Amino acid sequence: AVGGPATDRSFAITATDSGDIVLAWVSALDQSLYAGRLTGSSWSVAQVDSFGQQGSPALAPGIDGHDAELVFLRGSAIEHTSLTGTTWSAPMQIASGALSFVGLARMKW
C-alpha cells in the first residue's frame, strides 16, 4: 500500500532526459519499494519490489534507451531495474555481500 509523505521514507529523485521527474520511496505501511513518474501534471506509480526494504533506493537518468535506472538493497543483494515509459523491468541482482547502502550516478559531457 502507498502511504504518504508524512509516513513514507528513503526517497530518491532524478529527472529523465525528457524532463519528467522520477521518484522512488519505501512505504512505511508495507516496507515495499514504489516509484512514480511525473509527466506534465500526471503521476504514474508502480510497486517495484515487495521484499521489505533495508535502506534507501538510488536513482539516475536512464541509459541505453531507458528513462531511469534504479538500484536498491534486497536482503544482502543489490538489485537493478530500468524504467522505460511507465514500465519497470524485472529487478535483477547485480551484486551481493554485507551491504548497507547503494549509490548510482550517470555522468554526461
PDB file of N, CA and C in Angstrom:
ATOM      1  N   ALA A   1       0.837  -1.181   0.000  1.00  0.00           N
ATOM      2  CA  ALA A   1       0.000   0.000   0.000  1.00  0.00           C
ATOM      3  C   ALA A   1       0.877   1.237   0.000  1.00  0.00           C
ATOM      4  N   VAL A   2       0.439   2.251  -0.672  1.00  0.00           N
ATOM      5  CA  VAL A   2       1.166   3.507  -0.719  1.00  0.00           C
ATOM      6  C   VAL A   2       0.701   4.354   0.444  1.00  0.00           C
ATOM      7  N   GLY A   3       1.629   4.803   1.257  1.00  0.00           N
ATOM      8  CA  GLY A   3       1.301   5.647   2.408  1.00  0.00           C
ATOM      9  C   GLY A   3       1.170   7.083   1.971  1.00  0.00           C
ATOM     10  N   GLY A   4       2.020   7.907   2.482  1.00  0.00           N
ATOM     11  CA  GLY A   4       2.012   9.312   2.122  1.00  0.00           C
ATOM     12  C   GLY A   4       3.289   9.965   2.583  1.00  0.00           C
ATOM     13  N   PRO A   5       3.521  11.212   2.200  1.00  0.00           N
ATOM     14  CA  PRO A   5       4.779  11.864   2.522  1.00  0.00           C
ATOM     15  C   PRO A   5       5.059  11.946   4.018  1.00  0.00           C
ATOM     16  N   ALA A   6       4.031  11.937   4.844  1.00  0.00           N
ATOM     17  CA  ALA A   6       4.253  12.037   6.288  1.00  0.00           C
ATOM     18  C   ALA A   6       4.762  10.733   6.879  1.00  0.00           C
ATOM     19  N   THR A   7       4.543   9.605   6.198  1.00  0.00           N
ATOM     20  CA  THR A   7       4.927   8.319   6.768  1.00  0.00           C
ATOM     21  C   THR A   7       5.949   7.568   5.937  1.00  0.00           C
ATOM     22  N   ASP A   8       6.024   7.814   4.646  1.00  0.00           N
ATOM     23  CA  ASP A   8       6.971   7.093   3.797  1.00  0.00           C
ATOM     24  C   ASP A   8       8.384   7.607   4.048  1.00  0.00           C
ATOM     25  N   ARG A   9       9.392   6.838   3.573  1.00  0.00           N
ATOM     26  CA  ARG A   9      10.779   7.186   3.890  1.00  0.00           C
ATOM     27  C   ARG A   9      11.692   6.826   2.724  1.00  0.00           C
ATOM     28  N   SER A  10      12.941   7.188   2.867  1.00  0.00           N
ATOM     29  CA  SER A  10      14.003   6.782   1.944  1.00  0.00           C
ATOM     30  C   SER A  10      13.705   7.190   0.504  1.00  0.00           C
ATOM     31  N   PHE A  11      13.558   8.471   0.291  1.00  0.00           N
ATOM     32  CA  PHE A  11      13.225   8.992  -1.032  1.00  0.00           C
ATOM     33  C   PHE A  11      14.464   9.140  -1.911  1.00  0.00           C
ATOM     34  N   ALA A  12      14.306   8.915  -3.205  1.00  0.00           N
ATOM     35  CA  ALA A  12      15.333   9.194  -4.211  1.00  0.00           C
ATOM     36  C   ALA A  12      14.632   9.871  -5.381  1.00  0.00           C
ATOM     37  N   ILE A  13      15.329  10.764  -6.057  1.00  0.00           N
ATOM     38  CA  ILE A  13      14.705  11.512  -7.149  1.00  0.00           C
ATOM     39  C   ILE A  13      15.710  11.713  -8.281  1.00  0.00           C
ATOM     40  N   THR A  14      15.197  11.732  -9.505  1.00  0.00           N
ATOM     41  CA  THR A  14      16.010  12.065 -10.676  1.00  0.00           C
ATOM     42  C   THR A  14      15.089  12.662 -11.735  1.00  0.00           C
ATOM     43  N   ALA A  15      15.690  13.219 -12.750  1.00  0.00           N
ATOM     44  CA  ALA A  15      14.945  13.711 -13.911  1.00  0.00           C
ATOM     45  C   ALA A  15      15.340  12.876 -15.122  1.00  0.00           C
ATOM     46  N   THR A  16      14.370  12.623 -15.987  1.00  0.00           N
ATOM     47  CA  THR A  16      14.659  11.920 -17.236  1.00  0.00           C
ATOM     48  C   THR A  16      15.224  12.922 -18.243  1.00  0.00           C
ATOM     49  N   ASP A  17      15.783  12.422 -19.319  1.00  0.00           N
ATOM     50  CA  ASP A  17      16.296  13.309 -20.362  1.00  0.00           C
ATOM     51  C   ASP A  17      15.193  14.159 -20.983  1.00  0.00           C
ATOM     52  N   SER A  18      13.939  13.679 -20.913  1.00  0.00           N
ATOM     53  CA  SER A  18      12.817  14.439 -21.468  1.00  0.00           C
ATOM     54  C   SER A  18      12.241  15.443 -20.475  1.00  0.00           C
ATOM     55  N   GLY A  19      12.786  15.480 -19.241  1.00  0.00           N
ATOM     56  CA  GLY A  19      12.337  16.454 -18.254  1.00  0.00           C
ATOM     57  C   GLY A  19      11.313  15.941 -17.266  1.00  0.00           C
ATOM     58  N   ASP A  20      10.871  14.691 -17.385  1.00  0.00           N
ATOM     59  CA  ASP A  20       9.956  14.125 -16.395  1.00  0.00           C
ATOM     60  C   ASP A  20      10.711  13.896 -15.089  1.00  0.00           C
ATOM     61  N   ILE A  21       9.985  13.861 -13.988  1.00  0.00           N
ATOM     62  CA  ILE A  21      10.558  13.598 -12.669  1.00  0.00           C
ATOM     63  C   ILE A  21      10.230  12.165 -12.274  1.00  0.00           C
ATOM     64  N   VAL A  22      11.226  11.437 -11.750  1.00  0.00           N
ATOM     65  CA  VAL A  22      11.028  10.079 -11.250  1.00  0.00           C
ATOM     66  C   VAL A  22      11.395  10.082  -9.770  1.00  0.00           C
ATOM     67  N   LEU A  23      10.512   9.545  -8.951  1.00  0.00           N
ATOM     68  CA  LEU A  23      10.686   9.491  -7.504  1.00  0.00           C
ATOM     69  C   LEU A  23      10.554   8.047  -7.052  1.00  0.00           C
ATOM     70  N   ALA A  24      11.454   7.594  -6.188  1.00  0.00           N
ATOM     71  CA  ALA A  24      11.356   6.255  -5.594  1.00  0.00           C
ATOM     72  C   ALA A  24      11.330   6.421  -4.083  1.00  0.00           C
ATOM     73  N   TRP A  25      10.595   5.535  -3.398  1.00  0.00           N
ATOM     74  CA  TRP A  25      10.494   5.619  -1.947  1.00  0.00           C
ATOM     75  C   TRP A  25      10.078   4.279  -1.370  1.00  0.00           C
ATOM     76  N   VAL A  26      10.272   4.161  -0.059  1.00  0.00           N
ATOM     77  CA  VAL A  26       9.856   2.973   0.677  1.00  0.00           C
ATOM     78  C   VAL A  26       8.610   3.339   1.470  1.00  0.00           C
ATOM     79  N   SER A  27       7.548   2.555   1.298  1.00  0.00           N
ATOM     80  CA  SER A  27       6.295   2.796   2.001  1.00  0.00           C
ATOM     81  C   SER A  27       6.431   2.392   3.462  1.00  0.00           C
ATOM     82  N   ALA A  28       6.050   3.278   4.356  1.00  0.00           N
ATOM     83  CA  ALA A  28       6.062   2.960   5.783  1.00  0.00           C
ATOM     84  C   ALA A  28       4.967   1.960   6.131  1.00  0.00           C
ATOM     85  N   LEU A  29       3.963   1.815   5.277  1.00  0.00           N
ATOM     86  CA  LEU A  29       2.855   0.905   5.565  1.00  0.00           C
ATOM     87  C   LEU A  29       3.220  -0.553   5.347  1.00  0.00           C
ATOM     88  N   ASP A  30       3.949  -0.856   4.268  1.00  0.00           N
ATOM     89  CA  ASP A  30       4.255  -2.268   3.981  1.00  0.00           C
ATOM     90  C   ASP A  30       5.724  -2.524   3.646  1.00  0.00           C
ATOM     91  N   GLN A  31       6.584  -1.505   3.785  1.00  0.00           N
ATOM     92  CA  GLN A  31       8.024  -1.610   3.517  1.00  0.00           C
ATOM     93  C   GLN A  31       8.345  -1.957   2.064  1.00  0.00           C
ATOM     94  N   SER A  32       7.379  -1.828   1.166  1.00  0.00           N
ATOM     95  CA  SER A  32       7.613  -2.085  -0.255  1.00  0.00           C
ATOM     96  C   SER A  32       8.250  -0.866  -0.910  1.00  0.00           C
ATOM     97  N   LEU A  33       8.924  -1.117  -2.018  1.00  0.00           N
ATOM     98  CA  LEU A  33       9.548  -0.057  -2.795  1.00  0.00           C
ATOM     99  C   LEU A  33       8.597   0.363  -3.909  1.00  0.00           C
ATOM    100  N   TYR A  34       8.327   1.653  -3.984  1.00  0.00           N
ATOM    101  CA  TYR A  34       7.463   2.212  -5.017  1.00  0.00           C
ATOM    102  C   TYR A  34       8.243   3.228  -5.831  1.00  0.00           C
ATOM    103  N   ALA A  35       7.795   3.473  -7.044  1.00  0.00           N
ATOM    104  CA  ALA A  35       8.377   4.517  -7.878  1.00  0.00           C
ATOM    105  C   ALA A  35       7.259   5.186  -8.658  1.00  0.00           C
ATOM    106  N   GLY A  36       7.385   6.485  -8.814  1.00  0.00           N
ATOM    107  CA  GLY A  36       6.401   7.242  -9.568  1.00  0.00           C
ATOM    108  C   GLY A  36       7.086   8.119 -10.595  1.00  0.00           C
ATOM    109  N   ARG A  37       6.376   8.378 -11.675  1.00  0.00           N
ATOM    110  CA  ARG A  37       6.883   9.248 -12.736  1.00  0.00           C
ATOM    111  C   ARG A  37       5.887  10.373 -12.944  1.00  0.00           C
ATOM    112  N   LEU A  38       6.371  11.601 -12.886  1.00  0.00           N
ATOM    113  CA  LEU A  38       5.548  12.777 -13.120  1.00  0.00           C
ATOM    114  C   LEU A  38       5.777  13.251 -14.545  1.00  0.00           C
ATOM    115  N   THR A  39       4.732  13.153 -15.364  1.00  0.00           N
ATOM    116  CA  THR A  39       4.760  13.628 -16.740  1.00  0.00           C
ATOM    117  C   THR A  39       3.728  14.738 -16.833  1.00  0.00           C
ATOM    118  N   GLY A  40       4.182  15.963 -17.037  1.00  0.00           N
ATOM    119  CA  GLY A  40       3.257  17.095 -17.009  1.00  0.00           C
ATOM    120  C   GLY A  40       2.707  17.244 -15.604  1.00  0.00           C
ATOM    121  N   SER A  41       1.400  17.046 -15.440  1.00  0.00           N
ATOM    122  CA  SER A  41       0.790  17.111 -14.107  1.00  0.00           C
ATOM    123  C   SER A  41       0.234  15.759 -13.676  1.00  0.00           C
ATOM    124  N   SER A  42       0.625  14.689 -14.351  1.00  0.00           N
ATOM    125  CA  SER A  42       0.076  13.356 -14.082  1.00  0.00           C
ATOM    126  C   SER A  42       1.152  12.407 -13.545  1.00  0.00           C
ATOM    127  N   TRP A  43       0.845  11.749 -12.415  1.00  0.00           N
ATOM    128  CA  TRP A  43       1.742  10.754 -11.821  1.00  0.00           C
ATOM    129  C   TRP A  43       1.317   9.354 -12.226  1.00  0.00           C
ATOM    130  N   SER A  44       2.278   8.504 -12.551  1.00  0.00           N
ATOM    131  CA  SER A  44       2.038   7.067 -12.673  1.00  0.00           C
ATOM    132  C   SER A  44       2.911   6.414 -11.602  1.00  0.00           C
ATOM    133  N   VAL A  45       2.315   5.530 -10.790  1.00  0.00           N
ATOM    134  CA  VAL A  45       3.013   4.921  -9.655  1.00  0.00           C
ATOM    135  C   VAL A  45       2.960   3.409  -9.780  1.00  0.00           C
ATOM    136  N   ALA A  46       4.083   2.745  -9.468  1.00  0.00           N
ATOM    137  CA  ALA A  46       4.148   1.283  -9.523  1.00  0.00           C
ATOM    138  C   ALA A  46       4.896   0.756  -8.306  1.00  0.00           C
ATOM    139  N   GLN A  47       4.494  -0.429  -7.855  1.00  0.00           N
ATOM    140  CA  GLN A  47       5.262  -1.129  -6.829  1.00  0.00           C
ATOM    141  C   GLN A  47       6.412  -1.832  -7.548  1.00  0.00           C
ATOM    142  N   VAL A  48       7.646  -1.498  -7.181  1.00  0.00           N
ATOM    143  CA  VAL A  48       8.824  -2.056  -7.839  1.00  0.00           C
ATOM    144  C   VAL A  48       9.264  -3.352  -7.168  1.00  0.00           C
ATOM    145  N   ASP A  49       9.167  -3.407  -5.825  1.00  0.00           N
ATOM    146  CA  ASP A  49       9.596  -4.593  -5.080  1.00  0.00           C
ATOM    147  C   ASP A  49       8.824  -4.658  -3.772  1.00  0.00           C
ATOM    148  N   SER A  50       8.440  -5.858  -3.359  1.00  0.00           N
ATOM    149  CA  SER A  50       7.651  -6.019  -2.133  1.00  0.00           C
ATOM    150  C   SER A  50       8.403  -6.778  -1.047  1.00  0.00           C
ATOM    151  N   PHE A  51       9.715  -6.954  -1.190  1.00  0.00           N
ATOM    152  CA  PHE A  51      10.502  -7.766  -0.261  1.00  0.00           C
ATOM    153  C   PHE A  51      10.550  -7.176   1.138  1.00  0.00           C
ATOM    154  N   GLY A  52      10.564  -5.875   1.267  1.00  0.00           N
ATOM    155  CA  GLY A  52      10.775  -5.207   2.546  1.00  0.00           C
ATOM    156  C   GLY A  52      12.165  -4.599   2.536  1.00  0.00           C
ATOM    157  N   GLN A  53      12.216  -3.323   2.345  1.00  0.00           N
ATOM    158  CA  GLN A  53      13.485  -2.653   2.064  1.00  0.00           C
ATOM    159  C   GLN A  53      14.273  -2.320   3.321  1.00  0.00           C
ATOM    160  N   GLN A  54      15.599  -2.446   3.219  1.00  0.00           N
ATOM    161  CA  GLN A  54      16.513  -2.009   4.264  1.00  0.00           C
ATOM    162  C   GLN A  54      17.431  -0.960   3.660  1.00  0.00           C
ATOM    163  N   GLY A  55      17.089   0.265   3.748  1.00  0.00           N
ATOM    164  CA  GLY A  55      17.939   1.302   3.182  1.00  0.00           C
ATOM    165  C   GLY A  55      17.254   2.046   2.062  1.00  0.00           C
ATOM    166  N   SER A  56      17.937   3.071   1.598  1.00  0.00           N
ATOM    167  CA  SER A  56      17.372   3.952   0.586  1.00  0.00           C
ATOM    168  C   SER A  56      17.673   3.468  -0.824  1.00  0.00           C
ATOM    169  N   PRO A  57      16.724   3.628  -1.739  1.00  0.00           N
ATOM    170  CA  PRO A  57      16.997   3.340  -3.148  1.00  0.00           C
ATOM    171  C   PRO A  57      17.842   4.469  -3.735  1.00  0.00           C
ATOM    172  N   ALA A  58      18.386   4.248  -4.919  1.00  0.00           N
ATOM    173  CA  ALA A  58      19.139   5.280  -5.638  1.00  0.00           C
ATOM    174  C   ALA A  58      18.650   5.319  -7.079  1.00  0.00           C
ATOM    175  N   LEU A  59      18.495   6.519  -7.618  1.00  0.00           N
ATOM    176  CA  LEU A  59      18.004   6.734  -8.981  1.00  0.00           C
ATOM    177  C   LEU A  59      19.013   7.539  -9.786  1.00  0.00           C
ATOM    178  N   ALA A  60      19.020   7.308 -11.087  1.00  0.00           N
ATOM    179  CA  ALA A  60      19.810   8.112 -12.021  1.00  0.00           C
ATOM    180  C   ALA A  60      19.071   8.148 -13.356  1.00  0.00           C
ATOM    181  N   PRO A  61      19.329   9.164 -14.173  1.00  0.00           N
ATOM    182  CA  PRO A  61      18.746   9.174 -15.514  1.00  0.00           C
ATOM    183  C   PRO A  61      19.132   7.907 -16.268  1.00  0.00           C
ATOM    184  N   GLY A  62      18.273   7.492 -17.182  1.00  0.00           N
ATOM    185  CA  GLY A  62      18.463   6.228 -17.885  1.00  0.00           C
ATOM    186  C   GLY A  62      19.588   6.234 -18.904  1.00  0.00           C
ATOM    187  N   ILE A  63      20.001   5.021 -19.268  1.00  0.00           N
ATOM    188  CA  ILE A  63      20.984   4.811 -20.326  1.00  0.00           C
ATOM    189  C   ILE A  63      20.431   3.784 -21.305  1.00  0.00           C
ATOM    190  N   ASP A  64      21.024   3.679 -22.464  1.00  0.00           N
ATOM    191  CA  ASP A  64      20.655   2.667 -23.465  1.00  0.00           C
ATOM    192  C   ASP A  64      19.163   2.644 -23.784  1.00  0.00           C
ATOM    193  N   GLY A  65      18.556   3.825 -23.909  1.00  0.00           N
ATOM    194  CA  GLY A  65      17.150   3.897 -24.280  1.00  0.00           C
ATOM    195  C   GLY A  65      16.173   3.833 -23.125  1.00  0.00           C
ATOM    196  N   HIS A  66      16.652   3.653 -21.901  1.00  0.00           N
ATOM    197  CA  HIS A  66      15.773   3.649 -20.730  1.00  0.00           C
ATOM    198  C   HIS A  66      15.603   5.077 -20.226  1.00  0.00           C
ATOM    199  N   ASP A  67      14.525   5.312 -19.493  1.00  0.00           N
ATOM    200  CA  ASP A  67      14.258   6.647 -18.963  1.00  0.00           C
ATOM    201  C   ASP A  67      14.901   6.886 -17.604  1.00  0.00           C
ATOM    202  N   ALA A  68      15.037   5.829 -16.784  1.00  0.00           N
ATOM    203  CA  ALA A  68      15.653   5.958 -15.463  1.00  0.00           C
ATOM    204  C   ALA A  68      16.223   4.612 -15.042  1.00  0.00           C
ATOM    205  N   GLU A  69      17.233   4.669 -14.170  1.00  0.00           N
ATOM    206  CA  GLU A  69      17.853   3.474 -13.596  1.00  0.00           C
ATOM    207  C   GLU A  69      17.643   3.533 -12.086  1.00  0.00           C
ATOM    208  N   LEU A  70      17.305   2.398 -11.480  1.00  0.00           N
ATOM    209  CA  LEU A  70      17.035   2.325 -10.043  1.00  0.00           C
ATOM    210  C   LEU A  70      17.792   1.143  -9.458  1.00  0.00           C
ATOM    211  N   VAL A  71      18.528   1.377  -8.376  1.00  0.00           N
ATOM    212  CA  VAL A  71      19.162   0.291  -7.635  1.00  0.00           C
ATOM    213  C   VAL A  71      18.673   0.346  -6.197  1.00  0.00           C
ATOM    214  N   PHE A  72      18.607  -0.836  -5.559  1.00  0.00           N
ATOM    215  CA  PHE A  72      18.125  -0.913  -4.182  1.00  0.00           C
ATOM    216  C   PHE A  72      18.637  -2.193  -3.545  1.00  0.00           C
ATOM    217  N   LEU A  73      18.612  -2.228  -2.220  1.00  0.00           N
ATOM    218  CA  LEU A  73      19.006  -3.428  -1.483  1.00  0.00           C
ATOM    219  C   LEU A  73      17.810  -4.344  -1.319  1.00  0.00           C
ATOM    220  N   ARG A  74      18.032  -5.620  -1.553  1.00  0.00           N
ATOM    221  CA  ARG A  74      17.017  -6.651  -1.310  1.00  0.00           C
ATOM    222  C   ARG A  74      17.729  -7.727  -0.506  1.00  0.00           C
ATOM    223  N   GLY A  75      17.548  -7.701   0.814  1.00  0.00           N
ATOM    224  CA  GLY A  75      18.322  -8.580   1.677  1.00  0.00           C
ATOM    225  C   GLY A  75      19.781  -8.159   1.619  1.00  0.00           C
ATOM    226  N   SER A  76      20.664  -9.068   1.240  1.00  0.00           N
ATOM    227  CA  SER A  76      22.092  -8.743   1.131  1.00  0.00           C
ATOM    228  C   SER A  76      22.520  -8.558  -0.325  1.00  0.00           C
ATOM    229  N   ALA A  77      21.566  -8.329  -1.207  1.00  0.00           N
ATOM    230  CA  ALA A  77      21.865  -8.179  -2.634  1.00  0.00           C
ATOM    231  C   ALA A  77      21.506  -6.780  -3.126  1.00  0.00           C
ATOM    232  N   ILE A  78      22.274  -6.304  -4.109  1.00  0.00           N
ATOM    233  CA  ILE A  78      21.905  -5.085  -4.825  1.00  0.00           C
ATOM    234  C   ILE A  78      21.118  -5.505  -6.055  1.00  0.00           C
ATOM    235  N   GLU A  79      19.938  -4.922  -6.213  1.00  0.00           N
ATOM    236  CA  GLU A  79      19.071  -5.194  -7.358  1.00  0.00           C
ATOM    237  C   GLU A  79      19.027  -3.958  -8.252  1.00  0.00           C
ATOM    238  N   HIS A  80      18.839  -4.179  -9.551  1.00  0.00           N
ATOM    239  CA  HIS A  80      18.756  -3.097 -10.530  1.00  0.00           C
ATOM    240  C   HIS A  80      17.510  -3.291 -11.386  1.00  0.00           C
ATOM    241  N   THR A  81      16.859  -2.187 -11.708  1.00  0.00           N
ATOM    242  CA  THR A  81      15.734  -2.187 -12.629  1.00  0.00           C
ATOM    243  C   THR A  81      15.774  -0.896 -13.440  1.00  0.00           C
ATOM    244  N   SER A  82      15.215  -0.932 -14.638  1.00  0.00           N
ATOM    245  CA  SER A  82      15.185   0.239 -15.520  1.00  0.00           C
ATOM    246  C   SER A  82      13.744   0.603 -15.845  1.00  0.00           C
ATOM    247  N   LEU A  83      13.498   1.894 -15.970  1.00  0.00           N
ATOM    248  CA  LEU A  83      12.186   2.408 -16.353  1.00  0.00           C
ATOM    249  C   LEU A  83      12.208   2.785 -17.824  1.00  0.00           C
ATOM    250  N   THR A  84      11.221   2.276 -18.567  1.00  0.00           N
ATOM    251  CA  THR A  84      11.006   2.675 -19.949  1.00  0.00           C
ATOM    252  C   THR A  84       9.530   3.010 -20.071  1.00  0.00           C
ATOM    253  N   GLY A  85       9.232   4.278 -20.337  1.00  0.00           N
ATOM    254  CA  GLY A  85       7.834   4.707 -20.343  1.00  0.00           C
ATOM    255  C   GLY A  85       7.284   4.653 -18.928  1.00  0.00           C
ATOM    256  N   THR A  86       6.268   3.821 -18.713  1.00  0.00           N
ATOM    257  CA  THR A  86       5.717   3.643 -17.367  1.00  0.00           C
ATOM    258  C   THR A  86       5.986   2.247 -16.827  1.00  0.00           C
ATOM    259  N   THR A  87       6.861   1.490 -17.484  1.00  0.00           N
ATOM    260  CA  THR A  87       7.111   0.097 -17.099  1.00  0.00           C
ATOM    261  C   THR A  87       8.524  -0.077 -16.547  1.00  0.00           C
ATOM    262  N   TRP A  88       8.608  -0.706 -15.378  1.00  0.00           N
ATOM    263  CA  TRP A  88       9.895  -1.067 -14.786  1.00  0.00           C
ATOM    264  C   TRP A  88      10.240  -2.488 -15.207  1.00  0.00           C
ATOM    265  N   SER A  89      11.494  -2.710 -15.566  1.00  0.00           N
ATOM    266  CA  SER A  89      11.942  -4.068 -15.893  1.00  0.00           C
ATOM    267  C   SER A  89      11.960  -4.910 -14.619  1.00  0.00           C
ATOM    268  N   ALA A  90      11.983  -6.226 -14.777  1.00  0.00           N
ATOM    269  CA  ALA A  90      12.078  -7.111 -13.613  1.00  0.00           C
ATOM    270  C   ALA A  90      13.406  -6.843 -12.906  1.00  0.00           C
ATOM    271  N   PRO A  91      13.385  -6.688 -11.568  1.00  0.00           N
ATOM    272  CA  PRO A  91      14.641  -6.464 -10.850  1.00  0.00           C
ATOM    273  C   PRO A  91      15.617  -7.613 -11.075  1.00  0.00           C
ATOM    274  N   MET A  92      16.899  -7.258 -11.201  1.00  0.00           N
ATOM    275  CA  MET A  92      17.953  -8.236 -11.450  1.00  0.00           C
ATOM    276  C   MET A  92      19.088  -8.007 -10.458  1.00  0.00           C
ATOM    277  N   GLN A  93      19.546  -9.077  -9.824  1.00  0.00           N
ATOM    278  CA  GLN A  93      20.646  -8.954  -8.869  1.00  0.00           C
ATOM    279  C   GLN A  93      21.938  -8.620  -9.604  1.00  0.00           C
ATOM    280  N   ILE A  94      22.650  -7.590  -9.116  1.00  0.00           N
ATOM    281  CA  ILE A  94      23.915  -7.215  -9.746  1.00  0.00           C
ATOM    282  C   ILE A  94      25.110  -7.378  -8.803  1.00  0.00           C
ATOM    283  N   ALA A  95      24.864  -7.553  -7.500  1.00  0.00           N
ATOM    284  CA  ALA A  95      25.949  -7.771  -6.534  1.00  0.00           C
ATOM    285  C   ALA A  95      25.342  -8.266  -5.232  1.00  0.00           C
ATOM    286  N   SER A  96      26.167  -8.875  -4.386  1.00  0.00           N
ATOM    287  CA  SER A  96      25.700  -9.295  -3.063  1.00  0.00           C
ATOM    288  C   SER A  96      26.861  -9.231  -2.086  1.00  0.00           C
ATOM    289  N   GLY A  97      26.532  -9.267  -0.806  1.00  0.00           N
ATOM    290  CA  GLY A  97      27.542  -9.201   0.244  1.00  0.00           C
ATOM    291  C   GLY A  97      26.989  -8.481   1.449  1.00  0.00           C
ATOM    292  N   ALA A  98      27.844  -8.086   2.343  1.00  0.00           N
ATOM    293  CA  ALA A  98      27.441  -7.367   3.554  1.00  0.00           C
ATOM    294  C   ALA A  98      27.299  -5.887   3.204  1.00  0.00           C
ATOM    295  N   LEU A  99      26.171  -5.522   2.645  1.00  0.00           N
ATOM    296  CA  LEU A  99      25.950  -4.176   2.130  1.00  0.00           C
ATOM    297  C   LEU A  99      24.948  -3.433   2.995  1.00  0.00           C
ATOM    298  N   SER A 100      25.131  -2.119   3.115  1.00  0.00           N
ATOM    299  CA  SER A 100      24.181  -1.335   3.895  1.00  0.00           C
ATOM    300  C   SER A 100      23.598  -0.160   3.123  1.00  0.00           C
ATOM    301  N   PHE A 101      24.152   0.171   1.957  1.00  0.00           N
ATOM    302  CA  PHE A 101      23.575   1.242   1.147  1.00  0.00           C
ATOM    303  C   PHE A 101      23.996   1.072  -0.307  1.00  0.00           C
ATOM    304  N   VAL A 102      23.298   1.778  -1.190  1.00  0.00           N
ATOM    305  CA  VAL A 102      23.616   1.762  -2.615  1.00  0.00           C
ATOM    306  C   VAL A 102      23.733   3.197  -3.113  1.00  0.00           C
ATOM    307  N   GLY A 103      24.404   3.374  -4.231  1.00  0.00           N
ATOM    308  CA  GLY A 103      24.517   4.670  -4.868  1.00  0.00           C
ATOM    309  C   GLY A 103      24.538   4.478  -6.373  1.00  0.00           C
ATOM    310  N   LEU A 104      24.196   5.515  -7.098  1.00  0.00           N
ATOM    311  CA  LEU A 104      24.101   5.418  -8.547  1.00  0.00           C
ATOM    312  C   LEU A 104      24.314   6.805  -9.128  1.00  0.00           C
ATOM    313  N   ALA A 105      25.038   6.876 -10.228  1.00  0.00           N
ATOM    314  CA  ALA A 105      25.253   8.162 -10.897  1.00  0.00           C
ATOM    315  C   ALA A 105      25.402   7.938 -12.392  1.00  0.00           C
ATOM    316  N   ARG A 106      25.050   8.945 -13.151  1.00  0.00           N
ATOM    317  CA  ARG A 106      25.306   8.948 -14.592  1.00  0.00           C
ATOM    318  C   ARG A 106      25.954  10.277 -14.916  1.00  0.00           C
ATOM    319  N   MET A 107      27.051  10.218 -15.612  1.00  0.00           N
ATOM    320  CA  MET A 107      27.768  11.441 -15.967  1.00  0.00           C
ATOM    321  C   MET A 107      27.704  11.640 -17.476  1.00  0.00           C
ATOM    322  N   LYS A 108      27.515  12.900 -17.883  1.00  0.00           N
ATOM    323  CA  LYS A 108      27.486  13.257 -19.298  1.00  0.00           C
ATOM    324  C   LYS A 108      28.419  14.427 -19.528  1.00  0.00           C
ATOM    325  N   TRP A 109      29.101  14.388 -20.644  1.00  0.00           N
ATOM    326  CA  TRP A 109      29.931  15.516 -21.035  1.00  0.00           C
ATOM    327  C   TRP A 109      29.314  16.160 -22.232  1.00  0.00           C
TER     328      TRP A 109
END
